[in-house]
Coordinates of C-alpha atoms and ligand atoms in Angstrom, one line a residue:
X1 CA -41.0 -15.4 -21.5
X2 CA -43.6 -15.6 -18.5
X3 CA -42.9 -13.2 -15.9
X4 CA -41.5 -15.2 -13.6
X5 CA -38.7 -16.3 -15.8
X6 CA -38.4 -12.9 -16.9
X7 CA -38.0 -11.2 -13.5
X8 CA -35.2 -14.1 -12.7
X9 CA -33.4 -13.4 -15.4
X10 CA -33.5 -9.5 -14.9
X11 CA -31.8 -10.1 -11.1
X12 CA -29.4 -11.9 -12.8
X13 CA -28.2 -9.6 -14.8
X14 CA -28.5 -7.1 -12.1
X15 CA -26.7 -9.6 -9.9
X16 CA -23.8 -9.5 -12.3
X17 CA -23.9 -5.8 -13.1
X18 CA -22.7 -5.5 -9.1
X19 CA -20.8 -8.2 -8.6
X20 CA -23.0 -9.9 -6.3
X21 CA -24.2 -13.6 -7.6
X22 CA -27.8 -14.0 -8.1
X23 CA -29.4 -16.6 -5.6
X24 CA -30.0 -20.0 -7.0
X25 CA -30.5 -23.4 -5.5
X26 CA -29.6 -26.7 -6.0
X27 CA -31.3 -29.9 -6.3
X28 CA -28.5 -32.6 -7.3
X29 CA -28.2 -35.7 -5.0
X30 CA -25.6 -35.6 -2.5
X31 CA -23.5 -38.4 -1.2
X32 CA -26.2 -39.6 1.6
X33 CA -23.5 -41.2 3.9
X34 CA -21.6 -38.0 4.1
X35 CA -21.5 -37.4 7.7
X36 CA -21.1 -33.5 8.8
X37 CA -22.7 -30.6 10.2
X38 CA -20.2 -28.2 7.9
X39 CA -21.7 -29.7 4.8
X40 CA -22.9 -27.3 2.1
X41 CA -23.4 -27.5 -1.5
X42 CA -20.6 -24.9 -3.6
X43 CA -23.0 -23.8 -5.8
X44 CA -25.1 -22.4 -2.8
X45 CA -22.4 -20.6 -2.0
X46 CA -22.8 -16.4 -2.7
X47 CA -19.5 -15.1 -0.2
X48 CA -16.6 -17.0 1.0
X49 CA -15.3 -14.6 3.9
X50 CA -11.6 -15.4 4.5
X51 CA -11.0 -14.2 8.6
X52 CA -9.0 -14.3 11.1
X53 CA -11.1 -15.6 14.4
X54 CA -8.6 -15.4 16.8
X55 CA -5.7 -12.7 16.6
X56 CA -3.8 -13.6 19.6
X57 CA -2.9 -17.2 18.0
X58 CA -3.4 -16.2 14.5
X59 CA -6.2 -18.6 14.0
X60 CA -8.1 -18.3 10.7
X61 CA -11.1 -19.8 9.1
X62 CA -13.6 -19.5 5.9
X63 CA -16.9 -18.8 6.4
X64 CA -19.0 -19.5 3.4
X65 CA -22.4 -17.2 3.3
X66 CA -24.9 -19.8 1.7
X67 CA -28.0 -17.0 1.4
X68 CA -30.3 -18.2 4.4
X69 CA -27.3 -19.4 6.6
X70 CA -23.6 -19.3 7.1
X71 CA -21.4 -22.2 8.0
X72 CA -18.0 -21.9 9.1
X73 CA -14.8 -24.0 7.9
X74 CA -17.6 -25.5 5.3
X75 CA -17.0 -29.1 3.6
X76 CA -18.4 -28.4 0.4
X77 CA -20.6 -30.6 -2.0
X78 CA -20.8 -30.8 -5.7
X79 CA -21.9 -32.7 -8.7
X80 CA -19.6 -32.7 -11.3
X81 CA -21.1 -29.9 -13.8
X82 CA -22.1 -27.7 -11.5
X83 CA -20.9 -24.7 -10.9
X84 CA -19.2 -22.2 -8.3
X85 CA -20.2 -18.8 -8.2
X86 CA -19.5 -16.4 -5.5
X87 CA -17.6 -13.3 -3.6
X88 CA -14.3 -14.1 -1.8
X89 CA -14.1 -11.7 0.7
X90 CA -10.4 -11.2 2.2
X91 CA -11.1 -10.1 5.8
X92 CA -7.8 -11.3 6.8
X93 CA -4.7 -8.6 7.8
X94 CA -2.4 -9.8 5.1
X95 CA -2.8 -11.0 1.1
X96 CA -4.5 -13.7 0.7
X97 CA -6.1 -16.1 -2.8
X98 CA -8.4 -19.3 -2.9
X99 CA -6.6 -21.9 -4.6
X100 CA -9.1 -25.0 -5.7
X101 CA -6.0 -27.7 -5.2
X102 CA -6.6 -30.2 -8.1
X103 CA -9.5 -28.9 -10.4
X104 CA -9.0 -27.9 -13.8
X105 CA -9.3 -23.9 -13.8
X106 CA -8.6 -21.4 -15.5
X107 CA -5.3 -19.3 -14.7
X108 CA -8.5 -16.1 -13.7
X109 CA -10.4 -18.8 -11.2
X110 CA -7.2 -21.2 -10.0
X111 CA -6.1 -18.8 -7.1
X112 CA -3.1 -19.6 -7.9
X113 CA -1.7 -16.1 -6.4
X114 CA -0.7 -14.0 -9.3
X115 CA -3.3 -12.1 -8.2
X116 CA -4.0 -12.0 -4.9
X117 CA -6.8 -10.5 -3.0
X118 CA -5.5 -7.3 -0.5
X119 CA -7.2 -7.1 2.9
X120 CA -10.1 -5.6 2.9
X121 CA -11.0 -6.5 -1.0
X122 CA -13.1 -9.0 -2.6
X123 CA -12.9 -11.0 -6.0
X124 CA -15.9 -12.7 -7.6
X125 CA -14.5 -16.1 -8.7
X126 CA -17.2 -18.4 -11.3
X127 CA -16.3 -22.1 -12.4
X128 CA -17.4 -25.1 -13.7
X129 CA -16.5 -28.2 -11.6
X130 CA -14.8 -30.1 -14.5
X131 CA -13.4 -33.1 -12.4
X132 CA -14.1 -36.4 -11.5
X133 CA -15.4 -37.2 -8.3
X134 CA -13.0 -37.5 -5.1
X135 CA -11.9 -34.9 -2.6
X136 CA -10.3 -31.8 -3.9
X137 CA -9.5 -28.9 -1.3
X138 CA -9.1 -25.1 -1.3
X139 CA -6.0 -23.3 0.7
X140 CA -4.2 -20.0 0.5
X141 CA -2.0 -19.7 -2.2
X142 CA -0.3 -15.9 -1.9
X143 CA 3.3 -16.4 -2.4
X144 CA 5.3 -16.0 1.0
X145 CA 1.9 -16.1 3.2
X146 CA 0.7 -19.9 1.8
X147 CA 2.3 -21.8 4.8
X148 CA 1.4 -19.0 7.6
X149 CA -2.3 -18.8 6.5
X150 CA -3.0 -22.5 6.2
X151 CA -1.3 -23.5 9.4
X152 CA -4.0 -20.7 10.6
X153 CA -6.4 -23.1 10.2
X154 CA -7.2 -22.0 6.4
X155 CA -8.0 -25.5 4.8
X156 CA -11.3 -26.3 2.8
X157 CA -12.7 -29.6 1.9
X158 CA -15.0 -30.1 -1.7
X159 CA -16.3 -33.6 -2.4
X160 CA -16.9 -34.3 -5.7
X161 CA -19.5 -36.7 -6.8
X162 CA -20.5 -38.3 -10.1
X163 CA -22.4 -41.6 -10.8
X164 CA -19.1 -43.5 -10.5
X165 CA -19.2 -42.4 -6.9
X166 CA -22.9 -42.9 -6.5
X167 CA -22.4 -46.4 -7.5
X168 CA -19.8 -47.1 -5.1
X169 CA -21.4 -45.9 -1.9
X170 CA -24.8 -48.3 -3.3
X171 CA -22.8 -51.3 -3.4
X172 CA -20.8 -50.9 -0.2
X173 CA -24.2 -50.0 1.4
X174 CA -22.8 -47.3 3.3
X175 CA -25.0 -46.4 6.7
X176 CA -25.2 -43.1 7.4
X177 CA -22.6 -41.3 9.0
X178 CA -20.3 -44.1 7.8
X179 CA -18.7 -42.1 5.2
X180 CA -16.2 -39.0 6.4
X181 CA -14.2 -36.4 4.6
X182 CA -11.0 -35.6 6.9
X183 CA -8.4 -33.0 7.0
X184 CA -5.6 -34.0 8.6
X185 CA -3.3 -30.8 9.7
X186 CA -0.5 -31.0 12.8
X187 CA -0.3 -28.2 15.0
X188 CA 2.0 -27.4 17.4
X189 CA 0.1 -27.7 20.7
X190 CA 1.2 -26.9 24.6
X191 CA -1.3 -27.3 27.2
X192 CA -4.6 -27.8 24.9
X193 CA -3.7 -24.7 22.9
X194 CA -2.4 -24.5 19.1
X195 CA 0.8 -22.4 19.4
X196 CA 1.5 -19.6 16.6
X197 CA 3.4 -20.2 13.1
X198 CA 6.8 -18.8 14.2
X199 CA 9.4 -20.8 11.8
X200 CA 13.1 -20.9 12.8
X201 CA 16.0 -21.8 10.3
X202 CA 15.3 -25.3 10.8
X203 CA 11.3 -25.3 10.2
X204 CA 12.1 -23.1 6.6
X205 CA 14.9 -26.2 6.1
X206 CA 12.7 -28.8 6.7
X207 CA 9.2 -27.8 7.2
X208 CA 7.3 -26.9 9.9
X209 CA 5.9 -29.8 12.1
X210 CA 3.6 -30.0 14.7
X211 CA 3.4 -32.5 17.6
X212 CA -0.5 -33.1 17.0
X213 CA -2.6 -33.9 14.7
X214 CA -5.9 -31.9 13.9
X215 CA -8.8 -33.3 12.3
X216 CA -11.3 -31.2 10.6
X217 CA -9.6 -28.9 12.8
X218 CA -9.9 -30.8 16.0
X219 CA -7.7 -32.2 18.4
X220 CA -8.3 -35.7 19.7
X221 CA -11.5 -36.1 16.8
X222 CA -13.3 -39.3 17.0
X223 CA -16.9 -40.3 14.9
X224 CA -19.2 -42.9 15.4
X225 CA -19.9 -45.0 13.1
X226 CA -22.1 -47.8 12.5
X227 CA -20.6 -51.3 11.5
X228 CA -20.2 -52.2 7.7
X229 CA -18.0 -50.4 5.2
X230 CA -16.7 -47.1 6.3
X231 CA -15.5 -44.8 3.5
X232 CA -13.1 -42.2 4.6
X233 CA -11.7 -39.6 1.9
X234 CA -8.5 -38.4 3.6
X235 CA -6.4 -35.0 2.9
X236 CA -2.6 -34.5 4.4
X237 CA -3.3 -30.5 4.8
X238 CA 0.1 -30.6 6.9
X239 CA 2.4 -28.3 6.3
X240 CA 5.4 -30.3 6.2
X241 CA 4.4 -33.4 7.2
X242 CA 4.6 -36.9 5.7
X243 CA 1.8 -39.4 6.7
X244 CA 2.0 -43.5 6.5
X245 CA -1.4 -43.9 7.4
X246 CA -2.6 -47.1 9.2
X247 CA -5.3 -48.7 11.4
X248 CA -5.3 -50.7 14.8
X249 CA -7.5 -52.0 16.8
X250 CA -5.2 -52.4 20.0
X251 CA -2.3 -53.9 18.3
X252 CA -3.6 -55.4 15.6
X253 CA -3.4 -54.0 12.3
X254 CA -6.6 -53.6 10.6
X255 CA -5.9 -54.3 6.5
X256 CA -8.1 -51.8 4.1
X257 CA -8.7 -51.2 1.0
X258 CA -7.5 -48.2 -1.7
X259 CA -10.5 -46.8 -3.8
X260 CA -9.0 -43.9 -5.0
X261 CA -6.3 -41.1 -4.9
X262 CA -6.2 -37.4 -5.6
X263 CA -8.3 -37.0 -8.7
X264 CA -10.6 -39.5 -8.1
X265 CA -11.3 -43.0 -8.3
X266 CA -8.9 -46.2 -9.2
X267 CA -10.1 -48.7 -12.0
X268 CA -10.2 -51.6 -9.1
X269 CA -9.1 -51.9 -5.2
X270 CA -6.0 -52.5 -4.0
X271 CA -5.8 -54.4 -0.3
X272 CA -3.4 -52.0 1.7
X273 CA -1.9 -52.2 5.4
X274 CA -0.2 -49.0 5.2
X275 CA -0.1 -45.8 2.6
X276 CA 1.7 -42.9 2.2
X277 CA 0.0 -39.7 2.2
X278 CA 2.4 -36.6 1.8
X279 CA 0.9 -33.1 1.9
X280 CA -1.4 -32.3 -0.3
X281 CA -2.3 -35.8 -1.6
X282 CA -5.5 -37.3 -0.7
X283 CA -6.8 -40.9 -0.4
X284 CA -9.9 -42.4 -0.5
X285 CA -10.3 -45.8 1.5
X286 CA -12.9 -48.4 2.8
X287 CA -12.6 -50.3 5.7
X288 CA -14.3 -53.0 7.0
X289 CA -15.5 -52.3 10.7
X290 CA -18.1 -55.1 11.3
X291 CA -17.2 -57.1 15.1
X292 CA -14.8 -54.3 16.0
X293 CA -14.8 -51.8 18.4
X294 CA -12.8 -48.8 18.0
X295 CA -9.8 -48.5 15.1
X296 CA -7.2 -45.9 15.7
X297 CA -5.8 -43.8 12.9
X298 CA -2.3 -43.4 13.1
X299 CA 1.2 -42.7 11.2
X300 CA 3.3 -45.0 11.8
X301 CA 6.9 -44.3 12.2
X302 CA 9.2 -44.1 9.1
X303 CA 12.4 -43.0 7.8
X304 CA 11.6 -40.1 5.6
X305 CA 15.5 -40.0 4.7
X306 CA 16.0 -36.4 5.2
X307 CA 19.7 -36.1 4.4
X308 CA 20.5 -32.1 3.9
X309 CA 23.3 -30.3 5.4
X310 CA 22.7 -28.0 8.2
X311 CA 22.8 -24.7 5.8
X312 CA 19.5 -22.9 6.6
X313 CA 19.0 -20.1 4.4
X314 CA 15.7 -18.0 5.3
X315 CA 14.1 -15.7 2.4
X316 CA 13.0 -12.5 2.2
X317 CA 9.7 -11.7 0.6
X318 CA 9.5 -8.2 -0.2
X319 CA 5.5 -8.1 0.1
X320 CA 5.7 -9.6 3.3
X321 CA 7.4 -7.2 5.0
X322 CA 4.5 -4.9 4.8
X323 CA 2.4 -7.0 6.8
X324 CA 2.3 -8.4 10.2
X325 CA 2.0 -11.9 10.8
X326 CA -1.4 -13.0 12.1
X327 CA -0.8 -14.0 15.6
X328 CA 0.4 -11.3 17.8
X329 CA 3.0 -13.6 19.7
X330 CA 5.4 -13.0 17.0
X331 CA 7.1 -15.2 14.3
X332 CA 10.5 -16.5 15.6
X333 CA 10.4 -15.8 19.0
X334 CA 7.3 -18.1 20.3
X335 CA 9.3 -21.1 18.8
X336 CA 10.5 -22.3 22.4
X337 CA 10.8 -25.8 24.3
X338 CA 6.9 -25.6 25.0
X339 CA 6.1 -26.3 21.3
X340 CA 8.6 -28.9 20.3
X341 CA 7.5 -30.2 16.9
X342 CA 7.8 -33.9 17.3
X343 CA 10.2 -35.2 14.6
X344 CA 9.3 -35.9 10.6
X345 CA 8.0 -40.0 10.5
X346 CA 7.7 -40.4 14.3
X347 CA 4.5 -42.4 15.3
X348 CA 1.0 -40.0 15.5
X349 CA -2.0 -40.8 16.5
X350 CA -4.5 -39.2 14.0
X351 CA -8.2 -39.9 14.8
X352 CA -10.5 -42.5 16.0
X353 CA -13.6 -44.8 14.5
X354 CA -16.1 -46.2 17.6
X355 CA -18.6 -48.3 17.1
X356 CA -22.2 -48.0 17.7
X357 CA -23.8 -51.0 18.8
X358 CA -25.9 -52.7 16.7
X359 CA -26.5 -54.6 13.8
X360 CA -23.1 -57.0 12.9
X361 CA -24.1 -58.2 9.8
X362 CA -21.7 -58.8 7.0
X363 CA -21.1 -56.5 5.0
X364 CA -21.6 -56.5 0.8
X365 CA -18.8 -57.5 -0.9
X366 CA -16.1 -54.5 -2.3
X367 CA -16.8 -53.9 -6.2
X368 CA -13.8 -54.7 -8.2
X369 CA -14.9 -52.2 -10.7
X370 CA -14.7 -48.8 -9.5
X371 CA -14.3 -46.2 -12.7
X372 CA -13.3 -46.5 -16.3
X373 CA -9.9 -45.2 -15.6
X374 CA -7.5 -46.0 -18.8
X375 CA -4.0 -47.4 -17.7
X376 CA -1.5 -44.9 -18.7
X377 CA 0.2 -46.4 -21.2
X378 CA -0.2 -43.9 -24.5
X379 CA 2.4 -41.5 -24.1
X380 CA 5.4 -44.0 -25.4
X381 CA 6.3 -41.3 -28.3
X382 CA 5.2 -38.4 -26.0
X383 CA 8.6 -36.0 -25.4
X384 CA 10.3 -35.9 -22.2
X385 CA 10.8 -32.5 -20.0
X386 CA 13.7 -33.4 -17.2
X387 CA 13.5 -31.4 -14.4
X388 CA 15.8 -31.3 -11.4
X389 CA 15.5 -30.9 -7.3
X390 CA 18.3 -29.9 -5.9
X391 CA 19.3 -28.4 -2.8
X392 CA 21.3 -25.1 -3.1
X393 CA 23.6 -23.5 0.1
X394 CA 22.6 -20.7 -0.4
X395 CA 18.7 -20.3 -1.9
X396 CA 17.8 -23.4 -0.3
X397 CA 15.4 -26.3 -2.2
X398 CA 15.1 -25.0 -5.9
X399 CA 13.4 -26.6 -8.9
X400 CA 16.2 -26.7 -11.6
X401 CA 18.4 -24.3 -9.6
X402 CA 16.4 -21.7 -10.0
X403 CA 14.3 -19.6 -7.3
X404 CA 10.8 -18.7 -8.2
X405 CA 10.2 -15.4 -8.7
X406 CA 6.8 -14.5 -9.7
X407 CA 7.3 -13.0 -13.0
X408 CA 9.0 -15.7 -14.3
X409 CA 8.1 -18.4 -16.9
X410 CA 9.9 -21.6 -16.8
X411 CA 8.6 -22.9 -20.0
X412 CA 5.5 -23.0 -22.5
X413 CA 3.6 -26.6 -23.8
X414 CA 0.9 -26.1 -26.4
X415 CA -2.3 -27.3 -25.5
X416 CA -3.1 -30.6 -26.3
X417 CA 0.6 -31.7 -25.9
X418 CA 1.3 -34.7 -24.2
X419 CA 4.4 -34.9 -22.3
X420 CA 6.6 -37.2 -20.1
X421 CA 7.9 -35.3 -17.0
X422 CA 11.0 -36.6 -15.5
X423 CA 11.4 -35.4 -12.0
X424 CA 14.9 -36.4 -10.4
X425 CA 15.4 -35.7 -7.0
X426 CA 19.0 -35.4 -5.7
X427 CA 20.4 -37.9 -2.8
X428 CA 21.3 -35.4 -1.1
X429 CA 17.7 -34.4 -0.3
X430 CA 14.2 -35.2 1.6
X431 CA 10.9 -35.9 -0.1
X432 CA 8.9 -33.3 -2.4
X433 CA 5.6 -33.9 -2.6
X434 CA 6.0 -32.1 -5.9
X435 CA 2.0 -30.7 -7.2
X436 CA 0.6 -29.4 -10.0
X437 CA -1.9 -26.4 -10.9
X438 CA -4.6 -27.3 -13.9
X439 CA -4.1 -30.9 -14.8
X440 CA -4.1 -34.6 -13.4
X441 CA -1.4 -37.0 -14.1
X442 CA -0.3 -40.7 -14.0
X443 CA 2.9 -41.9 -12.7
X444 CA 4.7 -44.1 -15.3
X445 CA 7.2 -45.4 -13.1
X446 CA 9.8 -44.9 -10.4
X447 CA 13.7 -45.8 -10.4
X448 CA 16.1 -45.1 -7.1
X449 CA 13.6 -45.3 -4.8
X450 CA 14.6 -46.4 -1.1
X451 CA 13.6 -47.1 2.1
X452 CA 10.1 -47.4 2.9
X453 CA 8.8 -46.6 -0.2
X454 CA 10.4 -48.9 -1.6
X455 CA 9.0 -51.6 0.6
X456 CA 5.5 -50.7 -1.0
X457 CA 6.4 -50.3 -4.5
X458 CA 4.4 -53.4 -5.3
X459 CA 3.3 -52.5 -8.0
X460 CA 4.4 -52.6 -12.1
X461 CA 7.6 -50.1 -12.5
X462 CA 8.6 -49.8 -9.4
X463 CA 5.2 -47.5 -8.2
X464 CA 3.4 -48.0 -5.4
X465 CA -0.6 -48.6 -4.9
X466 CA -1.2 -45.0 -5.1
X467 CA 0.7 -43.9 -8.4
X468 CA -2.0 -45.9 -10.0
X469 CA -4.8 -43.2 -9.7
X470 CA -5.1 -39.7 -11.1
X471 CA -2.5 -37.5 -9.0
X472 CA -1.8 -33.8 -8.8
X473 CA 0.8 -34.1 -6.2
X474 CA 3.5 -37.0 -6.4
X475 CA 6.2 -37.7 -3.7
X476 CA 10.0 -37.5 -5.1
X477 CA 11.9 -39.2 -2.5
X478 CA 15.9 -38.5 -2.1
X479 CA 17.5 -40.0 -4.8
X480 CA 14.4 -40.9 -7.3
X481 CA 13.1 -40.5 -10.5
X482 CA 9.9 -40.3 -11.6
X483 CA 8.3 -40.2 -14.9
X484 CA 5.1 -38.7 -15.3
X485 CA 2.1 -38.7 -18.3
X486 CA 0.9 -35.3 -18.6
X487 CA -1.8 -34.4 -20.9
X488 CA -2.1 -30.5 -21.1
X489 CA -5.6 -30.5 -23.3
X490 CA -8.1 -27.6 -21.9
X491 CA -11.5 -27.5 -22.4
X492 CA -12.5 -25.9 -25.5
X493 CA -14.6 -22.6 -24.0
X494 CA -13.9 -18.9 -23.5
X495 CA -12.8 -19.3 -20.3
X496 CA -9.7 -21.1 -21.1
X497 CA -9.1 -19.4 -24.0
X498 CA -5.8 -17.4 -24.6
X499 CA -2.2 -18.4 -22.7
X500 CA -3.0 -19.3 -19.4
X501 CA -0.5 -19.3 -16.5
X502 CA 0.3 -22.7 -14.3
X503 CA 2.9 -23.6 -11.3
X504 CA 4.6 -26.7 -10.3
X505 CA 5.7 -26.3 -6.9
X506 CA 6.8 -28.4 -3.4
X507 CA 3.8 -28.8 -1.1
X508 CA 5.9 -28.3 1.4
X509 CA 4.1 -25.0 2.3
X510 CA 8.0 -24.1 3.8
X511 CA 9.5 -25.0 0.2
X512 CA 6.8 -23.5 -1.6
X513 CA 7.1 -20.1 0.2
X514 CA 10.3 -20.6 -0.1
X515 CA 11.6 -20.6 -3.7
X516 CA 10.9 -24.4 -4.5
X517 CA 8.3 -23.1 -7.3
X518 CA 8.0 -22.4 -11.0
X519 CA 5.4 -21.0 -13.3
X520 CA 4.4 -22.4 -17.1
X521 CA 2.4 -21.5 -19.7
X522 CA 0.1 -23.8 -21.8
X523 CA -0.6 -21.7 -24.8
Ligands
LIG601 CU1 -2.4 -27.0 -2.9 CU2 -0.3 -24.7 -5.5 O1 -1.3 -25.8 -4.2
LIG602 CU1 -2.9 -26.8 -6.5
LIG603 CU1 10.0 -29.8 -0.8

């Protein structure tokens, strides 16, 4: 061993003697279209700091310590393979865990908030970035303090890349700049200023909404791109909200074109005027911008068929009454006429696209091979787990009548198992985006679906565009079933070794907190 190598090695031991990861660097190409000042690669990261920036509005953010420089609310970077090493630092006043929505963790690194971090204390967290490329995101995930902290403002962003991904940018010739990862939050805003999270009985029915939208954090965002393709991965990180994303230039509907959902990309295209994007699901899109001007990102209006009664049943989390919340105009009260949420599926305008001048060429043609993703179609002999969404008087939205509670296992599947998940939603209901923790899954078809949905269930057993992709989060609107392929296989190292603890939950950051959540075991 020279001496060099030697005296590496030696800090990196010391490094993990004291919990403090040893430095490293990175050389692995990044996604050269990417456009961002945030942008950092995950493995450069050594602290995450969790704060609160502003403590009159409770407004919160992540500040990843990268060694020579910091960047706040980062979008991180990574090649598939690499790895994530670092210190999470809780400097906010209340509980707090880093969940990594959609990678394939172990229960130790999933955040998942069995054990999460008490102000003032840190937890080193070290994975492998198992998953295929697309965006994946990092939020809060301590039970009764999810929805609070990530309407703070506490949403990540990590882009995954492989050579699947590499291949696609090449053939759309992406200019730089011309390809954007996006956050899309709603806040509830009166005269230019984000109000505080202060739920009534109707917002922990229903969700709380906001009557903007925030992009990366921002009101009123707009890029500039360059005409060609644009590829823009896109994350609902509402709390409540549902999207049916859209583009116009003026009036005029601009068509584009699917590429991929929540884990990643499709085998092929799909030509789209509209999508659904409920929280927590993600899509990844390419438009074609050449001879236009600006395009507006909106949601168009919908009928997200919320039919509950008016019982509104708040819950009591023991933990959190230790804890203040984290904007000092107080939860409940601030809730007043100057921060009307606008209603669930009326029209909002998102973001906009302007063009640079320039250059109109035409643009290459879109690949119509995009990954080697297998249709889901083994799992005809696979058994079938029925679970129920119902709406209960007096506990609210449950998962099989039952309310989480923390301690609880719902059930145990042996690793390896394969399984078909049938998820009925009652009509007396709204839409779940119902997620999972650990593992991607395919949607095998939909029955009793109504309304818009329906209208865009083009697609082989009743699914629409995006059930064809890798999911981790699946809409259940009022009245349907869904059948879902699960795979529970694990990797086969240490780290997953042993039981290991998962949740299925609402993403409904109101449901979730509330008692819409259950925990399994793959064994
Ligand atoms: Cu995005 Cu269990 O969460
Ligand atoms: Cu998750
Ligand atoms: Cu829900």
């Amino acid at each position: 061993m020279n001496r060099r190598r030697f005296l590496g090695a030696g800090l990196a031991s010391l490094g993990a003697a004291c919990g403090v990861p040893a430095a490293r660097t990175t050389g692995a190409p990044r996604p050269v279209a990417l456009a961002g000042e945030r942008l950092a690669a995950l493995a450069d990261v050594r602290r995450l700091v969790v704060e609160r920036a502003d403590p009159l509005h409770g407004r919160c953010r992540y500040v990843a310590h990268l060694g020579t420089r910091q960047a706040a609310q980062p979008i991180l970077l990574a090649r598939r393979g690499e790895r994530f090493d670092a210190v999470i630092e809780n400097a906010l006043p209340q509980p707090t865990s880093v969940h990594f929505h959609g990678l394939t963790l172990p229960e130790a690194q999933d955040g998942a908030g069995f054990d999460p971090i008490a102000p003032a204390e840190r937890k080193r967290v070290r994975f492998e970035v198992k998953n295929r490329c697309g965006l994946y995101w990092f939020h809060p995930h301590a039970h009764g303090f999810t929805a609070e902290q990530v309407y703070g403002g506490l949403t990540g962003l990590l882009v995954v890349s492989d050579e699947d991904d590499d291949a696609l940018d090449a053939e759309l010739g992406l200019a730089p700049g011309n390809r954007l990862a996006l956050a899309i939050a709603d806040a509830r805003v009166a005269g230019g200023v984000i109000g505080p999270y202060a739920p009534g009985v109707e917002d922990c029915l229903h969700g709380w909404l906001g009557n903007r939208a925030l992009v990366n954090g921002r009101l009123d965002a707009r890029w500039t791109v360059a005409s060609g393709w644009v590829r823009l991965q896109i994350l609902n990180a509402c709390n409540a909200r549902g999207l049916l994303l859209a583009f116009r230039e003026g009036e005029t509907r601009v068509p584009f074109h699917l590429l991929g959902t929540d884990g990643g990309l499709l085998a092929a295209p799909r030509e789209l005027e509209r999508v659904f994007l409920y929280t927590g699901e993600r899509v990844d899109v390419a438009i074609d911008v050449s001879g236009r001007r600006a395009l507006a990102a909106v949601s168009l209006e919908f009928d997200p068929r919320h039919h509950t009664g008016d019982a509104a049943p708040r819950h009591r989390h023991p933990a959190r009454e230790q804890y203040a919340p984290l904007a000092a105009v107080t939860v409940c009260e601030a809730a007043g006429a100057a921060h009307d949420p606008l209603a669930d599926g009326a029209e909002l305008p998102l973001f906009h696209l302007v063009l640079e001048g320039g250059a109109n060429t035409k643009p290459p043609p879109l690949p119509q091979h995009l990954s080697a993703l297998p249709s889901a179609t083994a799992f005809a002999d696979a058994p079938t787990r029925r679970l129920r969404l119902d709406f209960d008087e007096r506990a609210g939205f449950l998962i099989d009548q039952t309310p989480y509670r923390i301690e609880d296992n719902a059930f145990s599947v042996r690793r390896g198992a394969r399984e078909v998940w049938e998820i009925k939603n009652s009509p007396i209901s709204m839409p779940h985006p119902m997620h999972l923790h650990g593992f991607g899954l395919r949607v095998l078809r939909r029955r009793g679906t109504y309304g818009a949905a329906r209208t865009l269930a083009t697609e082989p057993g009743g699914r629409l565009a995006t059930d064809l992709g890798v999911k981790d989060t699946v809409v259940v609107w009022p009245n349907e079933t869904v059948w879902l392929a699960l795979d529970f296989t694990l990797p086969d190292e240490a780290a997953f070794r042993g039981a290991q603890r998962y949740m299925l939950h609402c993403h409904n950051l109101e449901h979730e907190d509330g008692m819409m959540m259950r925990n399994f075991t793959v064994l």
